[in-house]
Amino acid sequence: MQCMESPSILTIDGGWLFNVIDKPNASGKFPAVVMLHGFTGNHIEANRLYVDIARALCDVGFVVVRFDYRNHGDSSGSFEDFDIENAVSDAEYMVKYTLKLDYVDPSRLALIGLSMGGNIALRIYSRMPNIIKAVILLSPGISFHGASKLLEQARGDYVYFGAFRLKASNVAKMAKSDAMGIADSINVPILIIHAKNDEAVPYQQSVEFHNRVKYSDKTLMLLDKGGHVFSDYEVKSRVIESITKWLREKLNAT
């Protein structure tokens, strides 16, 4: 299927969100996916992972919305002011925006969240359980309790991450973001993909979450390699193929 890819900027609370929409070049209403990127990431993600997933999904009939949280990527604000609660608000805003697009079928909406985006995806699901029809978590940072250790390395008011720094108060806020308990309320198909050699987020979080989900339509896909962002061509290809096949089945895409 031929697709159109359109970037745009949306205003929010005095700032803006940069976003890209991949849309099938055809008439009608299509199932939609909103993609939520990771900490320090963006709408492209490492190794163009989000670009390739979005285009693969569009090719089989999905509208795909990618965007940068405020303080990330091409959206407004400095990274050091990033607040995870604002990111959750940004994600909810983009979901509502997607639902209003005249070429989107609002009854078939899914979320994909990578790393921190997995945490945010679960929190959005808990806010909109009747809207979200499927959830995909990629190397999800479901619980950020470990972030509290980073506060021990703070220099003044900031915690430093290589070329980035973040206000210590906002690191403390991230450390309190634990979505593990949301497993008990999951009532839609969920796919979790995680590599065992992930050095950023332990795959055991995904195992624990999957085990806690009571809903029968759940899938945990553990990979032997690929790292946190599936940095291996064969692994990345397998991940994209698995996502595309799974979503087509769950959202009845043609």
PDB file of C-alpha atoms in Angstrom, residues 17 26 34-35 39 63 73 76 106-107 146 157 170-171 177 193 201 210 216 237 250:
ATOM      1  CA  LEU A  17       4.940  18.864  20.011  1.00  0.00           C
ATOM      2  CA  ALA A  26      -6.402   5.643   0.227  1.00  0.00           C
ATOM      3  CA  VAL A  34       0.430   5.990  18.609  1.00  0.00           C
ATOM      4  CA  MET A  35       4.140   5.416  19.285  1.00  0.00           C
ATOM      5  CA  PHE A  39      14.046   8.534  27.708  1.00  0.00           C
ATOM      6  CA  VAL A  63      -2.238   5.195  10.466  1.00  0.00           C
ATOM      7  CA  GLY A  73      13.700  15.746  19.984  1.00  0.00           C
ATOM      8  CA  SER A  76       9.812  22.660  22.725  1.00  0.00           C
ATOM      9  CA  PRO A 106     -11.469   5.380  16.801  1.00  0.00           C
ATOM     10  CA  SER A 107     -12.568   1.870  17.729  1.00  0.00           C
ATOM     11  CA  GLY A 146      16.290   2.091  40.304  1.00  0.00           C
ATOM     12  CA  ASP A 157      20.651  20.444  41.362  1.00  0.00           C
ATOM     13  CA  ASN A 170      12.539  15.413  38.176  1.00  0.00           C
ATOM     14  CA  VAL A 171      14.751  12.326  38.496  1.00  0.00           C
ATOM     15  CA  SER A 177       6.754   6.073  38.386  1.00  0.00           C
ATOM     16  CA  ILE A 193       9.230  -7.878  23.438  1.00  0.00           C
ATOM     17  CA  VAL A 201      16.262  -2.298  31.637  1.00  0.00           C
ATOM     18  CA  HIS A 210       3.554 -10.667  31.901  1.00  0.00           C
ATOM     19  CA  SER A 216      -5.601 -14.452  28.468  1.00  0.00           C
ATOM     20  CA  SER A 237      13.691  -7.232  11.315  1.00  0.00           C
ATOM     21  CA  LYS A 250      -5.588  -7.901  16.852  1.00  0.00           C
TER      22      LYS A 250
END
